Amino acid sequence: MRTRLGESYGTQLVPQNGMIPAHLLGNMWAQEWGNVYPLVAPKGAQGSGYDLTELIRAKKTDAKEMTRYGERFFTSLGFDSLPATFWTRSLFTKPADRDVVCHASAWNIDNVDDVRIKMCIEPTAEDFITIHHELGHNFYQRAYNKQPPLFQSGANDGFHEAIGDAIALSITPEYLKQIGLLDRVPGPAADTALLLRQAMDKVAFLPFGLLIDQWRWKVFSGEVKPADYNRAWWELRNRYQGVSAPLARSEGDFDPGAKYHVPGNTPYTRYFLARVLQFQFYKGLCREAGYTGPLHRCSFAGSKAAGQKLNAMLEMGQSRPWPEALQAMTGERRMDAGAMLEYFAPLKKWLDEQNRGKTVGWEQAAPVARSR
Ligand SMILES: [Zn+2]
């Protein structure tokens, strides 16, 4: 990232042994970097060979049909179709006559099967993935509806966020061909591009996912005082993400407040956990589906065996400690990032070659003077 951004913007702005200015990463919080993929795409390679956004637009797929694709993934695993009320009561597109919160969300209204999504779906690859994420919540909610009310929740905070993402990892070129969106599956040469694009979102997010609660917990414990809120924020951003503030900051700024979950008081570790868990779920379900090839090319779509394992975990809700829920699906009791490493292993090899002779890691900025 740093090398390529340095080539685009100059090494004055992007020092090659220092931090990357946060505003160059294509996302308001520099939490996921996939939006600047074109700047760092492998040179001379054929690229990923297709553009999912273009495929969706070419088919004139509307918001409901995009959602149907997500539903069909779950029914292919053996889950029941969504109830008719889902289709009449959800919000799929941005209304023309009023303001709504467009941040995508999934809802469980009656703790039985009145599940809904609220989303302003656009015909893009990003929204196609997001729908699978939101439906993961809805199918989880419906699966644990036989549990007593106190157990009608995810096995832990990370589980709920990881289900739909584990499903979305199965949206491989092979799968897109199966469902009629893609004509020709690109060869293995396209894997690097696909994995790089994926890593810019999934891997780059990890330090960000970790640091939000680091900051919140330090604030709650009093370790960080109000006079140091912004300084402490940027120290964590520097240390974990290796990104620097675009401009000089002071305690007259309150940058953490720009992240919804900070003023909204929503714990954030769930998203960090989900990033790790989704790969572990995905690998477990691929194994159950009998898949034996390179992990990143697996799609467990259509596997009733995988569906049964998934459902065994979902229907437990929060009734058992989470290691038991994890075991019901994957056979493992411990959270393990090994599946994530395995998924990205071909990319890691490529990156090691690209980075040979270059500085890996970054020097910290001089600490900002502590305010009194
Ligand atoms: Zn979610």
Short mmCIF file of C-alpha atoms and ligand atoms in Angstrom, two decimals:
data_model
loop_
_atom_site.label_atom_id
_atom_site.label_comp_id
_atom_site.label_asym_id
_atom_site.label_seq_id
_atom_site.Cartn_x
_atom_site.Cartn_y
_atom_site.Cartn_z
CA MET A 1 0.00 0.00 0.00
CA ARG A 2 2.68 2.46 1.06
CA THR A 3 4.88 1.83 -1.96
CA ARG A 4 2.02 2.24 -4.44
CA LEU A 5 0.55 5.26 -2.69
CA GLY A 6 4.04 6.78 -2.68
CA GLU A 7 4.19 6.27 -6.44
CA SER A 8 0.81 7.97 -6.85
CA TYR A 9 1.18 10.86 -4.43
CA GLY A 10 4.95 11.20 -3.99
CA THR A 11 7.13 10.06 -1.13
CA GLN A 12 7.04 13.54 0.42
CA LEU A 13 3.44 12.93 1.34
CA VAL A 14 3.80 9.17 1.85
CA PRO A 15 7.14 8.62 3.61
CA GLN A 16 8.38 5.14 2.78
CA ASN A 17 9.35 4.24 6.34
CA GLY A 18 6.60 6.20 8.06
CA MET A 19 2.87 6.25 8.41
CA ILE A 20 0.29 6.55 5.64
CA PRO A 21 -1.81 9.74 5.81
CA ALA A 22 -5.28 8.50 6.76
CA HIS A 23 -7.11 10.49 4.07
CA LEU A 24 -5.43 8.61 1.21
CA LEU A 25 -7.08 5.29 2.01
CA GLY A 26 -10.49 5.81 0.47
CA ASN A 27 -12.54 5.63 3.63
CA MET A 28 -13.51 8.32 6.10
CA TRP A 29 -12.02 6.38 9.03
CA ALA A 30 -9.30 4.57 7.02
CA GLN A 31 -10.88 1.40 8.41
CA GLU A 32 -11.18 -0.51 5.13
CA TRP A 33 -8.98 0.33 2.17
CA GLY A 34 -10.64 -1.47 -0.74
CA ASN A 35 -11.90 1.74 -2.34
CA VAL A 36 -8.38 2.68 -3.43
CA TYR A 37 -7.75 -0.74 -4.95
CA PRO A 38 -7.24 0.71 -8.46
CA LEU A 39 -4.20 2.63 -7.14
CA VAL A 40 -2.47 -0.48 -5.85
CA ALA A 41 -3.70 -3.18 -8.26
CA PRO A 42 -0.95 -5.58 -9.40
CA LYS A 43 0.85 -4.04 -12.36
CA GLY A 44 0.51 -5.67 -15.71
CA ALA A 45 -1.70 -8.40 -14.33
CA GLN A 46 -5.03 -9.16 -15.95
CA GLY A 47 -6.78 -8.00 -12.80
CA SER A 48 -9.57 -10.00 -11.28
CA GLY A 49 -11.09 -10.60 -14.71
CA TYR A 50 -14.55 -9.24 -13.89
CA ASP A 51 -16.34 -6.45 -12.10
CA LEU A 52 -19.31 -7.60 -10.01
CA THR A 53 -20.89 -4.14 -10.05
CA GLU A 54 -20.92 -4.23 -13.85
CA LEU A 55 -22.37 -7.74 -13.89
CA ILE A 56 -25.21 -6.67 -11.58
CA ARG A 57 -25.93 -3.58 -13.68
CA ALA A 58 -25.75 -5.49 -16.96
CA LYS A 59 -28.49 -7.82 -15.71
CA LYS A 60 -30.56 -4.83 -14.57
CA THR A 61 -30.84 -6.54 -11.18
CA ASP A 62 -33.08 -4.48 -8.90
CA ALA A 63 -32.90 -4.23 -5.10
CA LYS A 64 -35.33 -7.07 -4.38
CA GLU A 65 -33.70 -9.36 -6.91
CA MET A 66 -30.31 -8.68 -5.31
CA THR A 67 -31.86 -9.70 -1.99
CA ARG A 68 -33.29 -12.84 -3.65
CA TYR A 69 -29.75 -13.86 -4.57
CA GLY A 70 -28.86 -13.71 -0.89
CA GLU A 71 -31.96 -15.65 0.14
CA ARG A 72 -31.26 -18.34 -2.46
CA PHE A 73 -27.81 -18.89 -0.96
CA PHE A 74 -29.42 -19.78 2.36
CA THR A 75 -32.17 -21.94 0.82
CA SER A 76 -29.46 -23.79 -1.15
CA LEU A 77 -28.07 -24.83 2.25
CA GLY A 78 -31.47 -26.18 3.29
CA PHE A 79 -32.90 -23.18 5.16
CA ASP A 80 -36.57 -22.22 4.68
CA SER A 81 -37.34 -19.26 2.44
CA LEU A 82 -37.88 -15.91 4.13
CA PRO A 83 -41.52 -15.30 5.14
CA ALA A 84 -43.80 -13.29 2.84
CA THR A 85 -43.83 -10.48 5.41
CA PHE A 86 -40.08 -9.99 4.92
CA TRP A 87 -40.77 -8.91 1.35
CA THR A 88 -43.67 -6.58 2.18
CA ARG A 89 -42.31 -5.00 5.37
CA SER A 90 -38.60 -4.49 4.63
CA LEU A 91 -37.18 -1.30 3.22
CA PHE A 92 -35.08 -2.10 0.14
CA THR A 93 -34.60 1.24 -1.57
CA LYS A 94 -34.21 4.85 -0.51
CA PRO A 95 -37.68 6.43 -0.33
CA ALA A 96 -38.14 9.53 -2.49
CA ASP A 97 -40.58 11.25 -0.12
CA ARG A 98 -38.75 11.22 3.23
CA ASP A 99 -35.39 10.98 4.96
CA VAL A 100 -34.40 7.61 6.38
CA VAL A 101 -31.25 6.22 7.98
CA CYS A 102 -29.69 4.34 5.10
CA HIS A 103 -27.03 2.56 7.20
CA ALA A 104 -27.93 -1.09 6.46
CA SER A 105 -29.51 -3.02 9.34
CA ALA A 106 -31.40 -6.25 10.04
CA TRP A 107 -34.37 -6.43 12.39
CA ASN A 108 -36.21 -9.04 14.41
CA ILE A 109 -39.62 -7.59 15.25
CA ASP A 110 -41.57 -10.34 17.01
CA ASN A 111 -38.90 -12.89 18.01
CA VAL A 112 -40.66 -15.44 15.78
CA ASP A 113 -40.33 -14.80 12.07
CA ASP A 114 -41.16 -11.16 11.41
CA VAL A 115 -37.62 -10.39 10.30
CA ARG A 116 -36.79 -7.47 8.03
CA ILE A 117 -33.94 -5.49 6.56
CA LYS A 118 -33.68 -1.74 6.26
CA MET A 119 -31.28 -0.78 3.55
CA CYS A 120 -31.02 1.61 0.61
CA ILE A 121 -29.77 -0.96 -1.88
CA GLU A 122 -27.78 0.25 -4.86
CA PRO A 123 -26.75 -2.04 -7.72
CA THR A 124 -23.14 -2.43 -6.57
CA ALA A 125 -20.84 -5.27 -5.56
CA GLU A 126 -20.54 -3.71 -2.10
CA ASP A 127 -24.30 -3.80 -1.50
CA PHE A 128 -24.51 -7.32 -2.93
CA ILE A 129 -22.09 -8.43 -0.19
CA THR A 130 -23.84 -6.31 2.46
CA ILE A 131 -27.18 -8.01 1.74
CA HIS A 132 -25.61 -11.38 2.52
CA HIS A 133 -24.28 -9.87 5.74
CA GLU A 134 -27.70 -8.54 6.80
CA LEU A 135 -29.51 -11.75 5.88
CA GLY A 136 -27.01 -13.59 8.07
CA HIS A 137 -28.52 -11.66 11.00
CA ASN A 138 -32.09 -12.49 9.92
CA PHE A 139 -31.47 -16.21 9.45
CA TYR A 140 -29.69 -16.33 12.82
CA GLN A 141 -32.61 -14.52 14.49
CA ARG A 142 -35.14 -16.93 13.04
CA ALA A 143 -33.03 -20.01 13.82
CA TYR A 144 -32.93 -19.30 17.58
CA ASN A 145 -36.62 -18.35 17.90
CA LYS A 146 -37.39 -21.52 19.87
CA GLN A 147 -34.97 -20.49 22.62
CA PRO A 148 -36.21 -18.71 25.77
CA PRO A 149 -36.07 -14.91 25.27
CA LEU A 150 -32.84 -14.47 27.24
CA PHE A 151 -31.03 -16.86 24.92
CA GLN A 152 -32.32 -15.30 21.70
CA SER A 153 -29.02 -13.75 20.75
CA GLY A 154 -25.67 -14.57 19.19
CA ALA A 155 -23.32 -17.00 20.97
CA ASN A 156 -21.07 -14.01 21.53
CA ASP A 157 -20.93 -10.50 20.14
CA GLY A 158 -18.77 -11.53 17.21
CA PHE A 159 -20.91 -14.46 16.05
CA HIS A 160 -23.85 -12.39 14.86
CA GLU A 161 -21.63 -10.23 12.67
CA ALA A 162 -19.69 -13.16 11.26
CA ILE A 163 -22.49 -15.36 9.84
CA GLY A 164 -23.38 -13.34 6.75
CA ASP A 165 -19.73 -12.56 6.13
CA ALA A 166 -18.82 -16.26 6.18
CA ILE A 167 -21.56 -16.78 3.58
CA ALA A 168 -20.25 -13.85 1.52
CA LEU A 169 -16.76 -15.37 1.43
CA SER A 170 -18.42 -18.07 -0.68
CA ILE A 171 -19.26 -15.55 -3.41
CA THR A 172 -16.39 -16.78 -5.55
CA PRO A 173 -16.12 -16.42 -9.35
CA GLU A 174 -17.18 -20.07 -9.58
CA TYR A 175 -20.31 -19.32 -7.53
CA LEU A 176 -21.13 -16.24 -9.62
CA LYS A 177 -21.03 -18.45 -12.69
CA GLN A 178 -23.32 -21.00 -11.02
CA ILE A 179 -25.95 -18.36 -10.32
CA GLY A 180 -25.74 -16.96 -13.83
CA LEU A 181 -24.07 -13.62 -13.12
CA LEU A 182 -20.68 -14.44 -14.64
CA ASP A 183 -20.08 -16.15 -17.98
CA ARG A 184 -16.51 -17.28 -17.67
CA VAL A 185 -14.52 -18.02 -14.52
CA PRO A 186 -11.12 -16.28 -14.68
CA GLY A 187 -8.05 -18.49 -14.34
CA PRO A 188 -5.91 -18.83 -11.20
CA ALA A 189 -3.80 -15.85 -12.41
CA ALA A 190 -6.63 -13.60 -11.22
CA ASP A 191 -6.39 -14.90 -7.65
CA THR A 192 -3.77 -12.39 -6.52
CA ALA A 193 -5.93 -9.47 -7.61
CA LEU A 194 -9.03 -10.92 -5.94
CA LEU A 195 -7.19 -11.68 -2.71
CA LEU A 196 -5.53 -8.27 -2.61
CA ARG A 197 -8.88 -6.53 -3.03
CA GLN A 198 -10.30 -8.74 -0.28
CA ALA A 199 -7.35 -8.17 2.07
CA MET A 200 -7.55 -4.40 1.70
CA ASP A 201 -10.93 -4.62 3.41
CA LYS A 202 -10.63 -7.67 5.64
CA VAL A 203 -7.03 -7.47 6.86
CA ALA A 204 -6.64 -3.69 6.96
CA PHE A 205 -9.69 -3.59 9.22
CA LEU A 206 -8.17 -5.71 12.01
CA PRO A 207 -6.08 -3.02 13.76
CA PHE A 208 -8.95 -0.55 13.43
CA GLY A 209 -11.41 -3.08 14.86
CA LEU A 210 -9.09 -3.58 17.79
CA LEU A 211 -8.34 0.01 18.65
CA ILE A 212 -11.85 1.47 19.00
CA ASP A 213 -12.53 -0.37 22.25
CA GLN A 214 -8.93 0.16 23.38
CA TRP A 215 -9.76 3.84 23.30
CA ARG A 216 -13.25 3.45 24.80
CA TRP A 217 -12.04 1.24 27.64
CA LYS A 218 -9.23 3.68 28.49
CA VAL A 219 -11.79 6.49 28.59
CA PHE A 220 -14.20 4.48 30.76
CA SER A 221 -11.46 3.48 33.21
CA GLY A 222 -10.21 7.05 33.50
CA GLU A 223 -6.75 6.11 32.19
CA VAL A 224 -7.31 8.64 29.43
CA LYS A 225 -8.58 11.98 30.72
CA PRO A 226 -10.92 14.27 28.75
CA ALA A 227 -8.00 16.66 28.13
CA ASP A 228 -6.21 13.86 26.22
CA TYR A 229 -9.07 12.26 24.27
CA ASN A 230 -7.85 13.22 20.82
CA ARG A 231 -4.17 12.66 21.52
CA ALA A 232 -4.88 9.15 22.84
CA TRP A 233 -6.99 8.42 19.75
CA TRP A 234 -4.19 9.28 17.35
CA GLU A 235 -1.59 7.42 19.41
CA LEU A 236 -3.65 4.26 18.91
CA ARG A 237 -4.21 5.02 15.21
CA ASN A 238 -0.45 5.54 14.77
CA ARG A 239 0.56 2.47 16.73
CA TYR A 240 -1.95 -0.09 15.44
CA GLN A 241 -2.92 1.12 11.98
CA GLY A 242 0.22 2.95 10.95
CA VAL A 243 -1.86 5.87 9.70
CA SER A 244 -1.26 9.52 10.51
CA ALA A 245 -3.65 12.45 10.78
CA PRO A 246 -4.00 14.44 7.54
CA LEU A 247 -3.62 17.71 9.46
CA ALA A 248 -2.17 18.75 12.81
CA ARG A 249 -4.67 17.88 15.52
CA SER A 250 -5.31 19.37 18.94
CA GLU A 251 -7.64 18.78 21.85
CA GLY A 252 -9.92 21.31 20.17
CA ASP A 253 -10.72 18.41 17.79
CA PHE A 254 -12.69 15.33 18.75
CA ASP A 255 -11.94 12.84 15.99
CA PRO A 256 -13.25 9.71 17.78
CA GLY A 257 -16.71 11.33 17.69
CA ALA A 258 -16.81 10.90 13.91
CA LYS A 259 -17.10 7.13 14.33
CA TYR A 260 -20.76 6.25 14.86
CA HIS A 261 -20.08 3.67 17.58
CA VAL A 262 -18.32 6.16 19.88
CA PRO A 263 -21.18 8.63 20.46
CA GLY A 264 -23.62 5.72 19.87
CA ASN A 265 -21.92 3.78 22.69
CA THR A 266 -21.77 0.53 20.72
CA PRO A 267 -19.04 -1.96 21.67
CA TYR A 268 -16.69 -2.53 18.76
CA THR A 269 -14.72 -5.65 19.60
CA ARG A 270 -17.55 -7.66 18.01
CA TYR A 271 -16.36 -6.56 14.56
CA PHE A 272 -12.79 -7.53 15.33
CA LEU A 273 -13.91 -10.95 16.58
CA ALA A 274 -16.19 -11.35 13.56
CA ARG A 275 -13.31 -10.75 11.14
CA VAL A 276 -11.45 -13.68 12.63
CA LEU A 277 -14.47 -15.91 13.22
CA GLN A 278 -15.89 -15.54 9.72
CA PHE A 279 -12.85 -17.27 8.22
CA GLN A 280 -13.01 -20.00 10.84
CA PHE A 281 -16.74 -20.53 10.13
CA TYR A 282 -16.07 -20.48 6.38
CA LYS A 283 -13.30 -23.05 6.61
CA GLY A 284 -15.42 -25.30 8.84
CA LEU A 285 -18.35 -25.14 6.42
CA CYS A 286 -16.08 -25.75 3.41
CA ARG A 287 -14.71 -28.82 5.16
CA GLU A 288 -18.27 -29.98 5.84
CA ALA A 289 -19.14 -29.46 2.17
CA GLY A 290 -16.30 -31.84 1.26
CA TYR A 291 -14.18 -29.15 -0.36
CA THR A 292 -10.45 -29.86 -0.52
CA GLY A 293 -8.89 -27.20 -2.83
CA PRO A 294 -7.25 -23.87 -1.92
CA LEU A 295 -9.42 -22.28 0.75
CA HIS A 296 -10.01 -18.95 -1.04
CA ARG A 297 -11.67 -20.68 -4.00
CA CYS A 298 -14.19 -22.60 -1.87
CA SER A 299 -17.91 -21.98 -2.06
CA PHE A 300 -20.11 -24.12 0.16
CA ALA A 301 -23.28 -22.95 -1.64
CA GLY A 302 -25.66 -25.84 -2.23
CA SER A 303 -24.21 -28.04 0.50
CA LYS A 304 -26.95 -29.43 2.75
CA ALA A 305 -24.26 -30.89 5.03
CA ALA A 306 -22.75 -27.45 5.56
CA GLY A 307 -26.25 -26.03 6.08
CA GLN A 308 -26.98 -28.55 8.83
CA LYS A 309 -23.78 -27.67 10.69
CA LEU A 310 -24.50 -23.99 10.34
CA ASN A 311 -28.04 -24.45 11.61
CA ALA A 312 -26.87 -26.58 14.55
CA MET A 313 -24.90 -23.56 15.71
CA LEU A 314 -27.49 -20.90 14.85
CA GLU A 315 -30.38 -22.55 16.66
CA MET A 316 -28.40 -22.68 19.93
CA GLY A 317 -28.53 -18.89 20.12
CA GLN A 318 -26.93 -17.84 23.37
CA SER A 319 -28.10 -20.91 25.33
CA ARG A 320 -24.61 -22.39 25.69
CA PRO A 321 -21.14 -20.85 26.18
CA TRP A 322 -19.77 -19.74 22.82
CA PRO A 323 -17.00 -22.39 22.61
CA GLU A 324 -19.78 -24.99 22.48
CA ALA A 325 -21.54 -23.14 19.69
CA LEU A 326 -18.27 -22.91 17.80
CA GLN A 327 -17.73 -26.61 18.35
CA ALA A 328 -21.22 -27.50 17.07
CA MET A 329 -20.33 -25.96 13.73
CA THR A 330 -16.58 -26.35 13.29
CA GLY A 331 -15.59 -29.04 15.79
CA GLU A 332 -13.21 -26.51 17.36
CA ARG A 333 -13.59 -24.90 20.77
CA ARG A 334 -11.03 -22.12 20.42
CA MET A 335 -11.09 -19.05 18.26
CA ASP A 336 -8.29 -19.42 15.72
CA ALA A 337 -6.99 -17.05 13.03
CA GLY A 338 -5.35 -19.94 11.17
CA ALA A 339 -8.15 -20.07 8.59
CA MET A 340 -7.61 -16.39 7.79
CA LEU A 341 -3.89 -16.97 7.30
CA GLU A 342 -4.61 -19.97 5.09
CA TYR A 343 -7.10 -17.99 2.98
CA PHE A 344 -4.59 -15.23 2.30
CA ALA A 345 -1.48 -17.43 2.06
CA PRO A 346 -1.09 -17.04 -1.74
CA LEU A 347 -1.32 -13.27 -1.36
CA LYS A 348 1.21 -13.27 1.48
CA LYS A 349 3.68 -15.07 -0.76
CA TRP A 350 3.15 -12.50 -3.53
CA LEU A 351 3.44 -9.60 -1.10
CA ASP A 352 6.69 -10.95 0.33
CA GLU A 353 8.13 -10.84 -3.20
CA GLN A 354 6.81 -7.31 -3.83
CA ASN A 355 8.18 -6.06 -0.52
CA ARG A 356 11.65 -7.56 -0.85
CA GLY A 357 14.23 -4.90 0.04
CA LYS A 358 11.57 -2.45 1.20
CA THR A 359 10.88 -1.23 4.71
CA VAL A 360 8.06 -3.25 6.27
CA GLY A 361 6.40 -1.61 9.25
CA TRP A 362 6.68 2.03 10.17
CA GLU A 363 8.35 4.46 12.49
CA GLN A 364 6.12 6.15 15.01
CA ALA A 365 5.68 9.88 14.90
CA ALA A 366 7.28 11.74 17.82
CA PRO A 367 4.77 11.61 20.65
CA VAL A 368 2.61 14.71 20.89
CA ALA A 369 3.20 16.69 24.09
CA ARG A 370 0.84 15.60 26.81
CA SER A 371 -1.67 18.24 27.74
CA ARG A 372 -2.07 19.07 31.40
ZN ZN B 1 -24.11 -6.56 11.02
#
